[in-house]
XYZ file of C-alpha atoms in Angstrom:
592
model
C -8.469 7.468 88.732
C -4.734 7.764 88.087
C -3.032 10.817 88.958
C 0.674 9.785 87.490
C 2.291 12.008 85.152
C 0.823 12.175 81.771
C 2.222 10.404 78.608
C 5.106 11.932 76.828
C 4.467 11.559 72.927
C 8.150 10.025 71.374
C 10.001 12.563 69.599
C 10.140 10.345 66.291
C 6.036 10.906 66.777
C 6.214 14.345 67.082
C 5.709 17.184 64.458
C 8.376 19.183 63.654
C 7.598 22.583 65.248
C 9.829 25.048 62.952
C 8.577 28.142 64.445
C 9.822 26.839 67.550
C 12.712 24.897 66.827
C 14.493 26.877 63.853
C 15.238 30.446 65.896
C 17.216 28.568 68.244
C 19.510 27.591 65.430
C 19.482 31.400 64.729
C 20.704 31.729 68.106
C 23.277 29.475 67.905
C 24.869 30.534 64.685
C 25.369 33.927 66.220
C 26.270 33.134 69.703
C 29.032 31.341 67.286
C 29.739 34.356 64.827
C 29.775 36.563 67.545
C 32.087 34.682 69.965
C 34.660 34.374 67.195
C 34.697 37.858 66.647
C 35.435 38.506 70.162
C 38.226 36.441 69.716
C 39.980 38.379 67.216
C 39.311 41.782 69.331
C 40.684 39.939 72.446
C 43.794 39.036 69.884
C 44.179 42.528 68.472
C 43.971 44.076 72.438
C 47.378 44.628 72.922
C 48.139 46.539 69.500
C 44.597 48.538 70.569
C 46.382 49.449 73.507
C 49.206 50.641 72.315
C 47.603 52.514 69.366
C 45.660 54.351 71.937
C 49.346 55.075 73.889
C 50.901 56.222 70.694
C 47.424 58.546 70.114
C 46.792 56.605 66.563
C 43.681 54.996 68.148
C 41.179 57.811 67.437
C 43.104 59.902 64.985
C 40.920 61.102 61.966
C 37.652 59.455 63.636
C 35.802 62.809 63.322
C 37.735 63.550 60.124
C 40.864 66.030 59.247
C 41.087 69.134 60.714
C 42.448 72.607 60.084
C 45.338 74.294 62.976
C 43.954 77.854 63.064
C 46.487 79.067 65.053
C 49.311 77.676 63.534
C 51.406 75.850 65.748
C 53.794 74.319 63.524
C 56.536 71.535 65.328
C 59.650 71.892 66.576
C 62.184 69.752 64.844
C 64.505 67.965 66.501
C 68.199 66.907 65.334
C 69.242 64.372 67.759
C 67.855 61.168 66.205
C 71.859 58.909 67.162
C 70.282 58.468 70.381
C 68.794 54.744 69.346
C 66.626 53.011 71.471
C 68.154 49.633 73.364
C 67.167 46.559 71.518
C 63.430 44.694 72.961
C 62.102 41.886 73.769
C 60.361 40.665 71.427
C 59.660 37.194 71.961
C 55.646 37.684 71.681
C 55.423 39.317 69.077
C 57.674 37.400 67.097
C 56.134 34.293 68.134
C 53.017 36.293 66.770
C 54.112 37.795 63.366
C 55.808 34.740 62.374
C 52.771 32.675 63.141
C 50.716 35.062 60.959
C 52.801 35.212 57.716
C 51.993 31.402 57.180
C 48.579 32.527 56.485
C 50.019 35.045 53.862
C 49.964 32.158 50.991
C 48.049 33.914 48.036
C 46.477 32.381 44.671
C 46.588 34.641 41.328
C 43.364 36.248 40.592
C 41.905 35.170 43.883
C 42.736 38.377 46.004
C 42.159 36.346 49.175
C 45.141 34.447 51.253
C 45.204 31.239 53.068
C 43.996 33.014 56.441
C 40.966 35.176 54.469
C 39.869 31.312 52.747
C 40.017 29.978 56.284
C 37.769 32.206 58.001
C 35.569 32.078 54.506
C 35.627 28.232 54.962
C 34.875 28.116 58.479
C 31.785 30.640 58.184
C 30.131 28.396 55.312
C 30.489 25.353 57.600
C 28.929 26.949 60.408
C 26.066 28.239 57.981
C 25.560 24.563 56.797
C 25.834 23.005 59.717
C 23.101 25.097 60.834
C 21.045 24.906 58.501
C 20.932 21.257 57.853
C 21.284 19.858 61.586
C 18.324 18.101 62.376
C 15.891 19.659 60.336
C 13.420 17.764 57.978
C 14.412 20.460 54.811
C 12.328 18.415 51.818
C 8.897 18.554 54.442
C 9.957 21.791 56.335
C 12.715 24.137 54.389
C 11.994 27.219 56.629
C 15.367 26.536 59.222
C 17.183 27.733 55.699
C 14.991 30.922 55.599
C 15.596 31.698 59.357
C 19.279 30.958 58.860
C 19.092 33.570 55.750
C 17.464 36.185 58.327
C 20.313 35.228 60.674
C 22.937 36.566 57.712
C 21.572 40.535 57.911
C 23.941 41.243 61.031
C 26.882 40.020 59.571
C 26.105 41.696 56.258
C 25.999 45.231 57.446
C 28.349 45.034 60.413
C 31.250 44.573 57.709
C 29.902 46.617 55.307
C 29.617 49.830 56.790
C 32.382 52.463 56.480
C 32.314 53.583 59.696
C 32.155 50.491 61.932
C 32.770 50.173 65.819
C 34.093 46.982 64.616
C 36.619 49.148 62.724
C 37.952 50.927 66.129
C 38.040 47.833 68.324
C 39.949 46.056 65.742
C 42.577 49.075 66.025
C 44.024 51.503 63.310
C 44.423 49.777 59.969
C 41.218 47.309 59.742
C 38.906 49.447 57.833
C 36.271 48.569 55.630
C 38.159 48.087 52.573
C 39.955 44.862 54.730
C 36.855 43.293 56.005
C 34.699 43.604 52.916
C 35.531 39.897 51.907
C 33.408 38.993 55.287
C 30.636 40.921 54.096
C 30.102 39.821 50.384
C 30.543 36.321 51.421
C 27.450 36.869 53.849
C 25.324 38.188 51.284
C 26.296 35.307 48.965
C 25.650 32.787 51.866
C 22.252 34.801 52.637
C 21.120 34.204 48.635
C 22.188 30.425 48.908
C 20.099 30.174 52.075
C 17.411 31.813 50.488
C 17.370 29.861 47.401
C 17.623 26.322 49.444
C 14.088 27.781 51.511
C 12.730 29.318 48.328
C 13.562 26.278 46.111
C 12.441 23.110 48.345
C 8.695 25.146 49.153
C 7.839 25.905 45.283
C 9.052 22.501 45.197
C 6.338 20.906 47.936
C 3.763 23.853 46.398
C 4.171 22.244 42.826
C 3.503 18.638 44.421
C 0.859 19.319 45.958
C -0.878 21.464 43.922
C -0.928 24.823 45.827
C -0.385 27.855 44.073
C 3.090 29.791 44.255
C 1.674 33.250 43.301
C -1.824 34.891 44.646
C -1.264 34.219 48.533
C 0.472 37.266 50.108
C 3.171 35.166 51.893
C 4.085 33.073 48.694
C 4.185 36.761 46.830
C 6.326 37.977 48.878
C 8.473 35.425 49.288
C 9.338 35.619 45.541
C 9.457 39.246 45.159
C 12.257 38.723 48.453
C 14.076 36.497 46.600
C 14.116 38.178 43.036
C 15.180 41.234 44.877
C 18.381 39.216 46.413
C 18.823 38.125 42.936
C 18.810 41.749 41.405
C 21.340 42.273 44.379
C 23.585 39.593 43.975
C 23.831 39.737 40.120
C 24.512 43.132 40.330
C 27.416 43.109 42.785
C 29.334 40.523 40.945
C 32.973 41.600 40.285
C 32.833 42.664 36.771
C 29.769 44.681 37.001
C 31.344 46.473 40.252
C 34.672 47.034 38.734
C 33.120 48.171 35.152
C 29.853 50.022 36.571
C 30.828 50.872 40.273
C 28.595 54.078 40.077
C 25.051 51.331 38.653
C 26.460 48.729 41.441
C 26.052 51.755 44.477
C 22.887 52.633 43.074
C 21.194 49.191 42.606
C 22.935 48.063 45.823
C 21.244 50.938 47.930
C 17.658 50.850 46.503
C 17.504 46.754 46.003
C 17.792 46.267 50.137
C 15.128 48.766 50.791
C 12.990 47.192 48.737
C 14.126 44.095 49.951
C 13.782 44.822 53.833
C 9.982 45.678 53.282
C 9.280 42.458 51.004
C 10.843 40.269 53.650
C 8.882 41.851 56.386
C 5.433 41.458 54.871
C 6.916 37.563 53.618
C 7.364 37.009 57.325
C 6.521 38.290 61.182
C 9.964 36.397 62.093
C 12.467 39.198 59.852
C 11.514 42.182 61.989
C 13.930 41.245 64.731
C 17.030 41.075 62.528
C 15.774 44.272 60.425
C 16.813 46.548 63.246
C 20.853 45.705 64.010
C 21.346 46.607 60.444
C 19.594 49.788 60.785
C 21.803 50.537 63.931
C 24.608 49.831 62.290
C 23.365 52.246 59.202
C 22.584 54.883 60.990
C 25.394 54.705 63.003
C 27.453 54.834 60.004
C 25.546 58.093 58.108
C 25.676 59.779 61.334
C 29.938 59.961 62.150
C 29.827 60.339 58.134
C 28.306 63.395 58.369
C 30.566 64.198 60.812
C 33.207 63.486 58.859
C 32.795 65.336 55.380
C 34.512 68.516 54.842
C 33.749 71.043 52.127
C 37.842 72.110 51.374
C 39.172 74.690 48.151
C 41.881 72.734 46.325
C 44.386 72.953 43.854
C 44.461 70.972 40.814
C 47.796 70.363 38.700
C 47.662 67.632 36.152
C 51.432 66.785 35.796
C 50.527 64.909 32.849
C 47.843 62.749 30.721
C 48.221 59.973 32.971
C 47.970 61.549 36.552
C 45.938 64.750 38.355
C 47.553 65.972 41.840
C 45.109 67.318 44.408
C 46.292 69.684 47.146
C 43.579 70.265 49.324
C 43.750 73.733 51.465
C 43.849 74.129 54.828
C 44.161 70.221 56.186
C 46.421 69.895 58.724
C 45.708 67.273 60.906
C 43.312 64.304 61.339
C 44.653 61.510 59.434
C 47.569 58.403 59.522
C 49.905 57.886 56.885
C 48.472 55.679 54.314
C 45.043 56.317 55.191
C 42.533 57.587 52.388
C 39.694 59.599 51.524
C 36.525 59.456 49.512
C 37.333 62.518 47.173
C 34.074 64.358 45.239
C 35.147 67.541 43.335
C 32.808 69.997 42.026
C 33.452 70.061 38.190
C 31.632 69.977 34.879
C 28.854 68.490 36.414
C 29.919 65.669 38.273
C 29.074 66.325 41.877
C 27.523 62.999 42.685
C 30.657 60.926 41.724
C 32.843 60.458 45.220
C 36.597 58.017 44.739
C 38.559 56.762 46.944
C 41.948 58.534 46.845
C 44.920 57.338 49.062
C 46.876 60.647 50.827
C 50.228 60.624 49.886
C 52.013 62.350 52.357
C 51.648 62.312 56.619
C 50.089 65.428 58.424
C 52.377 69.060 58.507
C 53.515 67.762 61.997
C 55.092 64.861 60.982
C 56.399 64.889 57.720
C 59.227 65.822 55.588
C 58.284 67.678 52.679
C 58.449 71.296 51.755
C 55.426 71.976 51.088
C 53.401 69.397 53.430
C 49.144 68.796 53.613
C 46.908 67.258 52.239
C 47.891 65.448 48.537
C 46.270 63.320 46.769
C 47.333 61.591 43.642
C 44.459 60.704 40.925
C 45.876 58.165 38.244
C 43.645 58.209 34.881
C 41.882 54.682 35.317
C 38.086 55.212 34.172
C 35.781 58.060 33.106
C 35.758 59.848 36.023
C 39.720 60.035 36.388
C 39.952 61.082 32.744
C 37.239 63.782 32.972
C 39.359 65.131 35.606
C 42.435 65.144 34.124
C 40.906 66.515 30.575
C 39.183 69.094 32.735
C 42.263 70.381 34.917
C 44.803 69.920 31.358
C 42.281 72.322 29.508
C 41.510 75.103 32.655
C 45.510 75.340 32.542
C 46.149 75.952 29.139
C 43.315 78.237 29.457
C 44.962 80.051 32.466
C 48.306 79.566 30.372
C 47.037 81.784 27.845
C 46.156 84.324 29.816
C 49.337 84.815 31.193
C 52.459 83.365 29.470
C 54.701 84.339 32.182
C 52.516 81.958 35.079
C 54.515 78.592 36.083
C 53.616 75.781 37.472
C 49.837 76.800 36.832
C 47.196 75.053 39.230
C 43.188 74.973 38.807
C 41.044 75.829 42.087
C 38.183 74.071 42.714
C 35.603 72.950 45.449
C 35.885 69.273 46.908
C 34.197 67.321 49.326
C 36.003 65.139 51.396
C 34.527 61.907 53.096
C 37.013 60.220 55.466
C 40.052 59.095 56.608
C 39.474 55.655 56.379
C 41.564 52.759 56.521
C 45.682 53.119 57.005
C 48.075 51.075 57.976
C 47.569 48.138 60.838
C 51.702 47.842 60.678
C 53.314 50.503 63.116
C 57.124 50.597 61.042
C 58.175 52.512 64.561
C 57.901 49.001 65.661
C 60.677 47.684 63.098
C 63.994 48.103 62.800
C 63.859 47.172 59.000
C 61.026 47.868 56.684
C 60.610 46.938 52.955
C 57.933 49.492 51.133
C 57.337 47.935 47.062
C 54.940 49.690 45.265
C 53.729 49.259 41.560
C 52.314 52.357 39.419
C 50.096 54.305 41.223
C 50.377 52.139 44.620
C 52.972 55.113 45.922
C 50.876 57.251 46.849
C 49.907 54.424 49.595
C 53.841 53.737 50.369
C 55.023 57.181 49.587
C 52.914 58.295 52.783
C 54.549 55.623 55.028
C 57.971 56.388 54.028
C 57.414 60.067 54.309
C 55.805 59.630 57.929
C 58.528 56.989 59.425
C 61.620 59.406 57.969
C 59.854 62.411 59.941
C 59.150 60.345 63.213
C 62.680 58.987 63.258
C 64.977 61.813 61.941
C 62.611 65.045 62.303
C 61.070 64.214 65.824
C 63.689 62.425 67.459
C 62.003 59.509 67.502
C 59.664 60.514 70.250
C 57.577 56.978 70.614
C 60.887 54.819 70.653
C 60.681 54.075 66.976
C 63.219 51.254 65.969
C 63.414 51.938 62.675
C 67.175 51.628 61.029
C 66.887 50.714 57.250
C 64.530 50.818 54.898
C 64.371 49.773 51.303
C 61.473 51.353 49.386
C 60.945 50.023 45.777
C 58.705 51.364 42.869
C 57.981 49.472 39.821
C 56.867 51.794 36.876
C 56.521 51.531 32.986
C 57.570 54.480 31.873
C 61.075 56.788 33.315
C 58.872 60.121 32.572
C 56.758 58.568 35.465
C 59.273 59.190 38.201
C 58.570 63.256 37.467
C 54.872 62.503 39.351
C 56.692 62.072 42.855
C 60.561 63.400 42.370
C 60.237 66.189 44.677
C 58.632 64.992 47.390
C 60.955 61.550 47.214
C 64.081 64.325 47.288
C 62.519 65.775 50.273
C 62.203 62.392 52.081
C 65.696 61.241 50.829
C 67.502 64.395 52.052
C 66.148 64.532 55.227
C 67.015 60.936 55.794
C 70.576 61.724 54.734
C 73.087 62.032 57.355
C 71.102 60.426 59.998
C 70.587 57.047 61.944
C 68.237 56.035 59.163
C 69.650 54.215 56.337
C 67.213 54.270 53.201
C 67.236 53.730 49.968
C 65.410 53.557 46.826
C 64.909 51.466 43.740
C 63.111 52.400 40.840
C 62.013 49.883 38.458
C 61.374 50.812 34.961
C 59.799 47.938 32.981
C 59.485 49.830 29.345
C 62.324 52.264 27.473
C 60.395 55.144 27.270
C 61.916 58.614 27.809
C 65.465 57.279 29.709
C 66.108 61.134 29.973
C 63.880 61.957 32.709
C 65.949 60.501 35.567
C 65.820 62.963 38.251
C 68.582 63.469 40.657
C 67.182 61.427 43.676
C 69.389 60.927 46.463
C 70.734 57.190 47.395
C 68.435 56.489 44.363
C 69.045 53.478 41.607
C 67.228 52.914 38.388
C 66.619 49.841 37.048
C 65.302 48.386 33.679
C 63.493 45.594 35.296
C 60.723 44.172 37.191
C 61.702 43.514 40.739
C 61.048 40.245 42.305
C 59.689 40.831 45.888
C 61.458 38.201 47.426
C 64.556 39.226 45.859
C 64.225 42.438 47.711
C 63.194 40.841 51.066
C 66.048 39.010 51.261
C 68.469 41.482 50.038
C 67.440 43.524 53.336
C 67.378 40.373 55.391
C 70.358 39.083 55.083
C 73.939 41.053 56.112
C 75.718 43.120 52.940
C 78.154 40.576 52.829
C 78.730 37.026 50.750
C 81.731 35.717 53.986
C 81.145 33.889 56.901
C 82.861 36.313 58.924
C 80.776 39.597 57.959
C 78.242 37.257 58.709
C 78.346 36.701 61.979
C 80.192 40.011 62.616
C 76.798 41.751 61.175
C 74.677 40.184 63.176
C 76.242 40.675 66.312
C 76.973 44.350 65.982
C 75.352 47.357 64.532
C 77.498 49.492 62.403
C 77.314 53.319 62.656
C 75.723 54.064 59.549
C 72.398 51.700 60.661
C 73.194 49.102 58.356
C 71.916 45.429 58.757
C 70.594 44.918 62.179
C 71.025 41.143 62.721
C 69.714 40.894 66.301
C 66.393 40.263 65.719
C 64.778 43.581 65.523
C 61.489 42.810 63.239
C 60.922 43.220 59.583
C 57.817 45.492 58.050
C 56.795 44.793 54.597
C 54.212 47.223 52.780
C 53.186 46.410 49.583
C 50.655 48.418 47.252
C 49.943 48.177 43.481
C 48.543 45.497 41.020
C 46.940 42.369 42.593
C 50.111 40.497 40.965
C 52.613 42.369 43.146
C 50.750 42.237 46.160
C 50.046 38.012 45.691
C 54.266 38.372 45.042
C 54.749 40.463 48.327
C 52.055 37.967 50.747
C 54.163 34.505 49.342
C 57.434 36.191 49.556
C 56.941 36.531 53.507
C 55.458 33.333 53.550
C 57.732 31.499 52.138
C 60.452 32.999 54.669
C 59.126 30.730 56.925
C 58.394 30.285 60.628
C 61.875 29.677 61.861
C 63.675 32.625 59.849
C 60.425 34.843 60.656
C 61.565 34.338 64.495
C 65.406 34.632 63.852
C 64.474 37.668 62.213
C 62.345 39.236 64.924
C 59.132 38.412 63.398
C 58.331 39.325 59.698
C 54.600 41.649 59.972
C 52.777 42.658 56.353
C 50.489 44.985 55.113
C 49.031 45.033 51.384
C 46.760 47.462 50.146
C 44.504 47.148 47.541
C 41.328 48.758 46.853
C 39.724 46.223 45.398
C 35.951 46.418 44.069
């Protein structure tokens, strides 16, 4: 009797085991997701660090807060005192190696870097699901790689994400959303490819696709993803955001039970997303404020919003989900940039909390209609009342977002901004001024010149933000800081409502973004000599630092000028990016 080892069957004899062999591909897939992601947070380490120096790491994480006793700042004069140029060999090594990936399509709202990462994530999901696996006889490897998606989906979906934080001030939701809505479309294409091939095998031999509760589900699971997908499509979000939410939110309940009774195998990747959820609701909560306000529409094309008692808690160009109690609609919640930096840090007279609602949709206009008719109301009342306002109750959700570009950091900065895309710029401006000139520049901000442009259609449109851009340009006046401002005015409507802005020009034009960049780029002069005089030297005034100090570009507005401001700082270049001390953007868009 032998006692040898027994037979091993050949693996070309041997049934494919999917149960078995397809969750180690789920495995794999995320050891790979997950391993790229720690890349990036290893990469974005040293600006982490020195967000959490500069005390911008955790500011506004448990939302904005009220100083009940009043401190104020003390404002400091001295701002000559410039700090000695840096080194900056890493990070403009780094900067200029980023802006290649700032190349930008029209109507695509994703650049070359955002299409890489998109590209590289549906090869991975391919690869894994097609990799040795017998699809026409055995489709479930695309079902378990559909499973493997949830994760993904939620992690960079959720507003308030650790993945947020560890990525450092800047990288909110709003900039990792692409990630997200290309995992749910890769989930419904890994669906459909498992859904697809078994009605297919069901049809040939003869089995029935309905009755059976595992078949059921299965297409209840998928019509669900279908509901899902159709629904978050980017006309239907941009035209019905408010039916998209809705359908979004009840559609993946439904769908996370159907799933679970379709198979035993979903459970496990159910529960990260409800971590992640509940995670999220949870500092939510701890973020919403109940605040009076102050409404004052300036206009039929724009509603300001000062919000009481805010005076800390948020970055410059950070923003807030904005809900205000009024005829009715208290379940409607916007995203509203804030306009202007905290009381401790800013320039303007009357400093907090502002927000600036353009009239772009129904819930805009109801606003403005509502605030336009409880003035004239008030008006009538009292003919002698200026500058009437309208009080009302708001609920605040947030900060979120901001800026992932410290301008301390750069001793040039270039802010464009198209209609409504100020309020986004406006902020920076009005928090860099105040660092530099106001506080002395107490974190060894660099900044020396900066060039902030606003492209409008109409001249009375400059009356929305002339006294806080007065505020901003007087304090920068007589100090280290060189600004100055260009106003582009791309119809002839009402030429008479220039206002008196200091350092201020007004053009009838659109601006061209690269015309700008170079303009502050390059030294103020066409000779050889002021050439290489400028760039050796630093005048007294701050004018055009040609030693390599950095450039900061912030662009906010239509999709058009943003694509403009991303190729503009591409095309710079690699080489000029370094000579220039590395070239960093930031665009901001809230796109739906």
């Amino acid at each position: 009797m032998s006692t040898g080892t027994p037979p091993v069957i050949p693996s070309s004899l041997q049934i494919y085991n999917s149960y078995v062999e397809d969750p180690k591909w789920q495995i794999k897939f995320t050891i790979v997701w997950c391993s790229v992601l720690g890349l990036a947070i290893a990469t974005s380490l040293p600006s982490l660090v020195l967000s959490l120096r500069n005390g911008r790491l955790f500011k506004g994480l448990f939302g904005v807060s009220e100083d009940l006793q009043s401190r104020g700042y003390t404002t400091l004069t001295n701002d000559k005192i410039l700090p000695p140029p840096s080194n900056r060999k890493v990070s403009k090594l780094w900067f200029s190696f980023l802006s290649v990936r700032q190349w930008s399509l029209p109507f695509v709202e994703l650049n070359a870097g955002q299409i890489f990462i998109l590209a590289s994530y549906l090869a991975v999901t391919l690869v894994c699901i097609i990799r040795d696996a017998p699809l026409i006889s055995n489709p479930n490897r695309a079902g378990f790689l559909a499973l493997a998606q949830f994760p993904v989906v939620f992690l960079f979906a959720t507003k308030n994400s650790i993945l947020s934080l560890l990525l450092g001030p800047g990288n909110g939701y709003e900039k990792l959303n692409f990630i997200h809505r290309m995992a749910g479309r890769l989930m419904f294409l890994a669906a459909g490819i498992h859904g697809s091939l078994w009605i297919r095998n069901h049809l040939q031999y003869g089995l029935p696709i309905l009755g059976p509760q595992k078949e059921t589900s299965g297409v209840a699971s998928f019509t669900l993803l279908c509901i899902i997908v159709l629904s978050s499509l980017r006309p239907v979000r941009r035209l019905f955001y408010e039916f998209f939410f809705l359908v979004h939110v009840l559609m993946f309940v439904a769908f996370f039970v159907t799933v679970c009774y379709h198979t035993m195998y979903a459970s496990p990747w159910i529960f990260p997303p409800l971590a992640f959820y509940g995670a999220d609701i949870l500092l939510r909560m701890l973020r919403y404020r109940f605040k009076d306000a102050t409404l004052i529409a300036q206009d039929k094309f724009i509603t300001m919003v000062h919000v009481n008692n805010c005076d800390d808690g948020w970055l410059a160009g950070q923003h807030v989900r904005l809900r205000v109690f009024f005829s009715g609609r208290v379940l409607e919640s916007h995203p509203l940039t804030i306009l202007s930096a905290p009381p401790s840090r800013s320039c303007l007279s009357n400093p907090g909390l502002i927000l600036g609602a353009r009239v772009n949709g129904d819930w805009t206009r109801a606003l403005n209609d509502f605030t336009c008719k409880e003035q004239e109301r008030l008006q009538a009342l009292d003919v002698t009342m200026k500058n009437v306002s309208v009080s009302a109750l708001v609920m605040l959700d947030g900060p979120y977002g901001g800026s992932s570009v410290d301008l301390g950091q750069f001793e040039s900065a270039l802010l464009v901004a198209g209609g409504s895309g100020i309020t986004f710029t406006l902020g920076l401006l009005d928090d860099i001024v105040a660092r530099c000139v106001k506080l002395g520049r107490p974190g060894g901000e660099r900044t020396r010149r900066i060039e902030f442009a606003w492209c409008i259609r109409s001249f009375g449109h400059i009356a929305w933000f002339t006294p806080m851009l007065m505020d901003i340009a007087k304090t920068a006046s007589r100090s280290s800081v060189d600004l100055h401002i260009s106003i582009f005015v791309t119809c002839l409507c009402d030429p008479e409502s220039i206002a008196p802005i200091p350092n201020c020009d007004v053009t009838i034009a659109r601006p061209e973004v690269y015309g700008l960049l170079r303009d502050l780029t390059n030294p103020p002069s066409s000779s050889a000599s002021s050439v290489e005089e400028g760039a050796e030297k630093l005048t007294s005034q701050g004018d055009w630092v040609g030693r390599g100090g950095g450039v900061a570009v912030c662009a906010s507005g239509p999709e058009s000028l943003t694509t403009e401001a991303q190729n503009a700082v591409a095309r710079l270049g690699v080489s000029r990016g370094i000579e220039l001390g590395g070239v960093a953007i930031l665009v901001e868009r809230f796109a739906l």
